mmCIF file of C-alpha atoms in Angstrom:
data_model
loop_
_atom_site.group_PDB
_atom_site.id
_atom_site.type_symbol
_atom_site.label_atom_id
_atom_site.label_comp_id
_atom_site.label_asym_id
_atom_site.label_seq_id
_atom_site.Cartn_x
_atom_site.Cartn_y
_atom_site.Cartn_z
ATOM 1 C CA UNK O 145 2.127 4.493 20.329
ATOM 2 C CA UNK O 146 3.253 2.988 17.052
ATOM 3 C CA UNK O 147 6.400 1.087 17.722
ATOM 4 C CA UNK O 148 7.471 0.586 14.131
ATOM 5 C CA UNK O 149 9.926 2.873 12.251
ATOM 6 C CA UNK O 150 7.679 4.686 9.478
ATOM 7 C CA UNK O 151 8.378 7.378 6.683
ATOM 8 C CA UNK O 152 5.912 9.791 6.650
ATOM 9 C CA UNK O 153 5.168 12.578 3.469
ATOM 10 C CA UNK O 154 3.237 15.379 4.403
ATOM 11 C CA UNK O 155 1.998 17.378 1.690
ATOM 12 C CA UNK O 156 0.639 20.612 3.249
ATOM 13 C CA UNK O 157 1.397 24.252 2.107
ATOM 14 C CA UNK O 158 0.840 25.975 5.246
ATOM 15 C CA UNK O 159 4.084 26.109 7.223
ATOM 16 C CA UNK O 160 2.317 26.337 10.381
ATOM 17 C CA UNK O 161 -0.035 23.214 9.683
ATOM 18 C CA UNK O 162 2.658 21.235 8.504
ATOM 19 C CA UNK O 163 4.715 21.717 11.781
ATOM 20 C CA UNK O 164 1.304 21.439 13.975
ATOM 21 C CA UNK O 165 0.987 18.552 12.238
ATOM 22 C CA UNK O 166 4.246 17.220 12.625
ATOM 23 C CA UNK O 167 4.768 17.309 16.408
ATOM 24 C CA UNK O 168 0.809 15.583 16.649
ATOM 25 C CA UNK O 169 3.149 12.653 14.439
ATOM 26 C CA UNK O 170 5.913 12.256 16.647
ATOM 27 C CA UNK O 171 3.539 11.646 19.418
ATOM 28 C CA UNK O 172 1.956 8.221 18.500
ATOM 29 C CA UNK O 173 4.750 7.112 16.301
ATOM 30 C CA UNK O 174 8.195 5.979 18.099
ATOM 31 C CA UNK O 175 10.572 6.827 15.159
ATOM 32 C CA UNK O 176 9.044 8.766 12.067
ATOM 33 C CA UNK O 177 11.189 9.933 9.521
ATOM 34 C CA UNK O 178 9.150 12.665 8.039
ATOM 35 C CA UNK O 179 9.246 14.925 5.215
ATOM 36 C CA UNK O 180 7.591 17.702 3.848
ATOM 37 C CA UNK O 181 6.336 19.303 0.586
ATOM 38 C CA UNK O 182 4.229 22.001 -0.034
ATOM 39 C CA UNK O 183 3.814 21.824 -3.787
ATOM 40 C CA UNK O 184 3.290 19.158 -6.884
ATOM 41 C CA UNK O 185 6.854 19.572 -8.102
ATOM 42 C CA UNK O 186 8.260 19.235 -5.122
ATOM 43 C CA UNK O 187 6.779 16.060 -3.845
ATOM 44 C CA UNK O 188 7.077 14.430 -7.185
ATOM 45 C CA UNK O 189 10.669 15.168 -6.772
ATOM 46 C CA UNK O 190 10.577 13.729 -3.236
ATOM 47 C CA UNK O 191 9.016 10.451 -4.169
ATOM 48 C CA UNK O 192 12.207 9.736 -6.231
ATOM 49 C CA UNK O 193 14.357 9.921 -3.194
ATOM 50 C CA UNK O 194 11.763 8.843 -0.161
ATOM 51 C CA UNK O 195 9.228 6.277 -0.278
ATOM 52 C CA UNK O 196 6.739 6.932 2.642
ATOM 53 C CA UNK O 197 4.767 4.474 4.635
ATOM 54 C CA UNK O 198 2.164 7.072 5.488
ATOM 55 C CA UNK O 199 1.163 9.987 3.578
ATOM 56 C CA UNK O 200 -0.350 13.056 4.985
ATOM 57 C CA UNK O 201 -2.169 15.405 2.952
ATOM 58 C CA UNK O 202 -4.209 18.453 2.705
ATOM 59 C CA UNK O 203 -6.530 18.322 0.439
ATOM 60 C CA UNK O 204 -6.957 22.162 -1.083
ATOM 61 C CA UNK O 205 -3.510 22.790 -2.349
ATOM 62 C CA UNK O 206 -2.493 25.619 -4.093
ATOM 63 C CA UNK O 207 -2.312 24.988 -7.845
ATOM 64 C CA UNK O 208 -3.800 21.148 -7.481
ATOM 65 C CA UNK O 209 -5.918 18.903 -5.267
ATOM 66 C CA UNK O 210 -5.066 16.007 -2.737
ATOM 67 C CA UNK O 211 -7.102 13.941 -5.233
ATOM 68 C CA UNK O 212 -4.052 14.735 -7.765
ATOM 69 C CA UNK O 213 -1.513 13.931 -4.877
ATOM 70 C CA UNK O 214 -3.768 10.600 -3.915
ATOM 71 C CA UNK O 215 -3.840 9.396 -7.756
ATOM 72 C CA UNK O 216 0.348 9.746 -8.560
ATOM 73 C CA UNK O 217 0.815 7.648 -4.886
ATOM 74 C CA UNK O 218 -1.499 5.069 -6.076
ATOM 75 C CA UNK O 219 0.095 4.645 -9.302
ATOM 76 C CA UNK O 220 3.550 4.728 -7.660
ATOM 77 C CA UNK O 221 3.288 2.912 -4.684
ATOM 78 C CA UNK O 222 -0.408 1.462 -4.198
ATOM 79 C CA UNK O 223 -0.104 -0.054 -0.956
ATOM 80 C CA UNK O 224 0.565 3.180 0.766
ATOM 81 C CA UNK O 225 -1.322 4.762 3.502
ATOM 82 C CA UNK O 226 -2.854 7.852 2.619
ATOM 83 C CA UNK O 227 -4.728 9.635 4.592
ATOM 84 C CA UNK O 228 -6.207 13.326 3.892
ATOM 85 C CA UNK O 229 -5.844 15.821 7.122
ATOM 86 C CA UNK O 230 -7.709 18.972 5.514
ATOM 87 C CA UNK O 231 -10.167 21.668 6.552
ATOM 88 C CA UNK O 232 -11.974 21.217 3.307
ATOM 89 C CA UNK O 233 -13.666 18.351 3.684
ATOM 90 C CA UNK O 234 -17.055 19.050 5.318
ATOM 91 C CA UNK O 235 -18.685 18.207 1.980
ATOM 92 C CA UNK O 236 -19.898 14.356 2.756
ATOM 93 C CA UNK O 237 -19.750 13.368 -0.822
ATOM 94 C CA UNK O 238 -16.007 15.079 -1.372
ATOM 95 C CA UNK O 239 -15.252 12.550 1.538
ATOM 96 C CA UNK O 240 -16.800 9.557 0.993
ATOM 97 C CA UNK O 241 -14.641 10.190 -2.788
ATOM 98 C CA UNK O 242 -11.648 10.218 -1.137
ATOM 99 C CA UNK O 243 -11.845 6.973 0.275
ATOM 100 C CA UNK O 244 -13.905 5.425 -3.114
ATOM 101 C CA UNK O 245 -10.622 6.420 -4.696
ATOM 102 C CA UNK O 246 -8.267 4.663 -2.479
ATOM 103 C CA UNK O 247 -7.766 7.112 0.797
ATOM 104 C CA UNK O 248 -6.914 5.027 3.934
ATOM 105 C CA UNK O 249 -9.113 7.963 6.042
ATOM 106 C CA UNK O 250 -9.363 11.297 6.411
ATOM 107 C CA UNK O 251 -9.739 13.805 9.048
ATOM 108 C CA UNK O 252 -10.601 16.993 9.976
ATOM 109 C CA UNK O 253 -7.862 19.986 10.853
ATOM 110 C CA UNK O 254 -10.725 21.731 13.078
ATOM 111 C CA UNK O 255 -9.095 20.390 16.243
ATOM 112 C CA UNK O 256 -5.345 19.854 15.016
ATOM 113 C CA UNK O 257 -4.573 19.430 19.282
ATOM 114 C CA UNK O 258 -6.284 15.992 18.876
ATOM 115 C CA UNK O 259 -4.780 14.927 15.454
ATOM 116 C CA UNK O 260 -2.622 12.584 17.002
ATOM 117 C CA UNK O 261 -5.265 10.487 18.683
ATOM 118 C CA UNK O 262 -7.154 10.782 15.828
ATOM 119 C CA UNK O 263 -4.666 9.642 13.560
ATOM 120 C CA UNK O 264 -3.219 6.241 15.353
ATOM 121 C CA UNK O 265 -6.133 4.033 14.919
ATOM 122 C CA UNK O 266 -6.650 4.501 11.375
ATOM 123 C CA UNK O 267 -2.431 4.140 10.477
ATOM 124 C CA UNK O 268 -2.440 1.553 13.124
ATOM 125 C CA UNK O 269 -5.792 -0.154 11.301
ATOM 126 C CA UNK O 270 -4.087 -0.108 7.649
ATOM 127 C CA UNK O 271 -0.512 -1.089 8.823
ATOM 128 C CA UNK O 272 -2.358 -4.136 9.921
ATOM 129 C CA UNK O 273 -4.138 -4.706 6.980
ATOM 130 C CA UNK O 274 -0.720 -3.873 4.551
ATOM 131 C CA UNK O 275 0.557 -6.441 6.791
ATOM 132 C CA UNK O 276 -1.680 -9.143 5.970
ATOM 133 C CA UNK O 277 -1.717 -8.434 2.614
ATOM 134 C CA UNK O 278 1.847 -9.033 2.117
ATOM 135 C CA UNK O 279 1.640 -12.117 4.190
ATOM 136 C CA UNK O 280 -0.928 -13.270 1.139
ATOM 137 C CA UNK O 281 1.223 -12.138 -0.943
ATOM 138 C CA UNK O 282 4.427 -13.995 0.045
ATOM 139 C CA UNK O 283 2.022 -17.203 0.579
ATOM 140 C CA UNK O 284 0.874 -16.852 -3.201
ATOM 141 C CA UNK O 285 4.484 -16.415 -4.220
ATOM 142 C CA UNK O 286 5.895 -19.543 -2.184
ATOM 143 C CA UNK O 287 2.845 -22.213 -4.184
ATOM 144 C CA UNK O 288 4.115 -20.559 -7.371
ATOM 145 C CA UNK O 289 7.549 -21.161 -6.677
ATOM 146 C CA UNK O 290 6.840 -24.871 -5.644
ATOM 147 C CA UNK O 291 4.316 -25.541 -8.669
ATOM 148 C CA UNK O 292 7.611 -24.127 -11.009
ATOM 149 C CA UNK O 293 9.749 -26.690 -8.884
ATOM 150 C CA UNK O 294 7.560 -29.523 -9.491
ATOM 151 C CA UNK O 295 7.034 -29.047 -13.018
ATOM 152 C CA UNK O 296 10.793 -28.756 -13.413
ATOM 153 C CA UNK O 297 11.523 -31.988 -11.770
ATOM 154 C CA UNK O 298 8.697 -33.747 -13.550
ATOM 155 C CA UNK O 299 10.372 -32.830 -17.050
ATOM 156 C CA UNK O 300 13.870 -34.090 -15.757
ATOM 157 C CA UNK O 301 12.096 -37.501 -14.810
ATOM 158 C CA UNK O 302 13.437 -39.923 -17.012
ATOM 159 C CA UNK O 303 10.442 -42.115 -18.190
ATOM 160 C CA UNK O 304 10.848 -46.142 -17.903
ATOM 161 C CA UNK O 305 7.166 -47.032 -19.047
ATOM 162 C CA UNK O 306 3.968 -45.571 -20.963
ATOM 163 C CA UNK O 307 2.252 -45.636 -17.758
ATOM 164 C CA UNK O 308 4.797 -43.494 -16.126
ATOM 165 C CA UNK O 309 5.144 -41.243 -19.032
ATOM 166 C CA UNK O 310 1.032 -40.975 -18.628
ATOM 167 C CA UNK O 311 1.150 -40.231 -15.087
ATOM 168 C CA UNK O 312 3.301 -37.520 -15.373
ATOM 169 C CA UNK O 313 1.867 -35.914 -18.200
ATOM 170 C CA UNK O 314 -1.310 -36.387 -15.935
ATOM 171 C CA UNK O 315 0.549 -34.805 -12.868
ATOM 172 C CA UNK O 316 1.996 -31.797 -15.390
ATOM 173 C CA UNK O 317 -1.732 -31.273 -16.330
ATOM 174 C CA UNK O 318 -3.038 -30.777 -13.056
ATOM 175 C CA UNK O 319 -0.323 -28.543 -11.952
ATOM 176 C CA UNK O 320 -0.824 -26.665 -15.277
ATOM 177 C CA UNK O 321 -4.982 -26.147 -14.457
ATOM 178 C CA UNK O 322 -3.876 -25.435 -10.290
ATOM 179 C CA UNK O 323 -1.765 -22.648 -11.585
ATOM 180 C CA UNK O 324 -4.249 -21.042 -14.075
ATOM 181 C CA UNK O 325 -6.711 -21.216 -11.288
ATOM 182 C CA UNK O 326 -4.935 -19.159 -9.413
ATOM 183 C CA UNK O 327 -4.385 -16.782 -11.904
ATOM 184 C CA UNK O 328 -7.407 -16.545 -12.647
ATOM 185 C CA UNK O 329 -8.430 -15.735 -8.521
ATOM 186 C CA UNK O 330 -5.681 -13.361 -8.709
ATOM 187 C CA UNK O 331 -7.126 -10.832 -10.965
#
């Protein structure tokens, strides 16, 4: 069982799949809010109003894809878990696309009884990942902040001597190179 509050988008335009789908949610997470769409429009309109955590989503659609649906969540909100629950995808090289182009997993509806269990290991697997990543990111964030600190107190420093004056344009140097470095690691 997932312990964590999530939002949840499914994008499925069977009514009965969506709601199978649905209860298989609500037993491995502790809280979901869910929503669903069953159309382009309409979850377009929803991501203006409800950023998921998880997105759910068939991948033959009538009128569009789940590639369409995976492409406008990855512009919007890359970190997102998206995961493709369709009975289209017993082509192996449709599949292995889906995740090439950013899907978190996908599975199968052909036993939609066992979803559930299915399902927890890979959200569970890519909450823990999201999680590390934003740990990264707030680590990257706190040296930047600190490097901008320094350099602001060094240019404050009033200089007595040349030699000071040459130490801290030495010191300003170094944290000028340390922060292009990363940067550059960054891209």
């Amino acid at each position: 069982m997932i312990n964590e509050p999530l939002r949840i988008l499914i994008i499925e335009d069977l009514p009965t799949d969506a709601a199978l789908i649905q209860r298989q949610v609500t037993k491995i997470i502790e809280h979901p809010e869910i929503r669903v769409v069953d159309g382009l429009v309409n979850f377009k309109v929803a991501l203006k109003e409800f950023i998921p955590d998880v997105v759910l989503s068939d991948y033959k659609l009538v009128g569009f894809n789940g590639l369409d649906v995976l492409h406008i969540m990855k512009e919007r909100e890359p970190n997102t878990i998206f995961i493709f629950v369709t009975g289209t995808l017993n082509d192996e090289e449709l599949a292995a696309r889906t995740i090439l182009e950013g899907a978190s997993g996908y599975l199968l509806k052909n036993n939609i009884n066992e979803l559930g269990e299915r399902l927890e290991p890979i959200i569970a697997n890519a909450l823990q990942k999201n999680k590390v990543h934003q740990e990264k990111l707030q680590e990257e964030r706190a040296k930047r902040d600190a490097m901008e600190e320094m350099l602001f107190y060094l240019n404050q420093i009033e200089v007595k001597t040349s030699g000071e004056k040459e130490r801290i344009k030495e010191l300003m140097t170094l944290l000028g190179k340390i922060k292009k470095q990363e940067k550059e690691d960054n891209r």
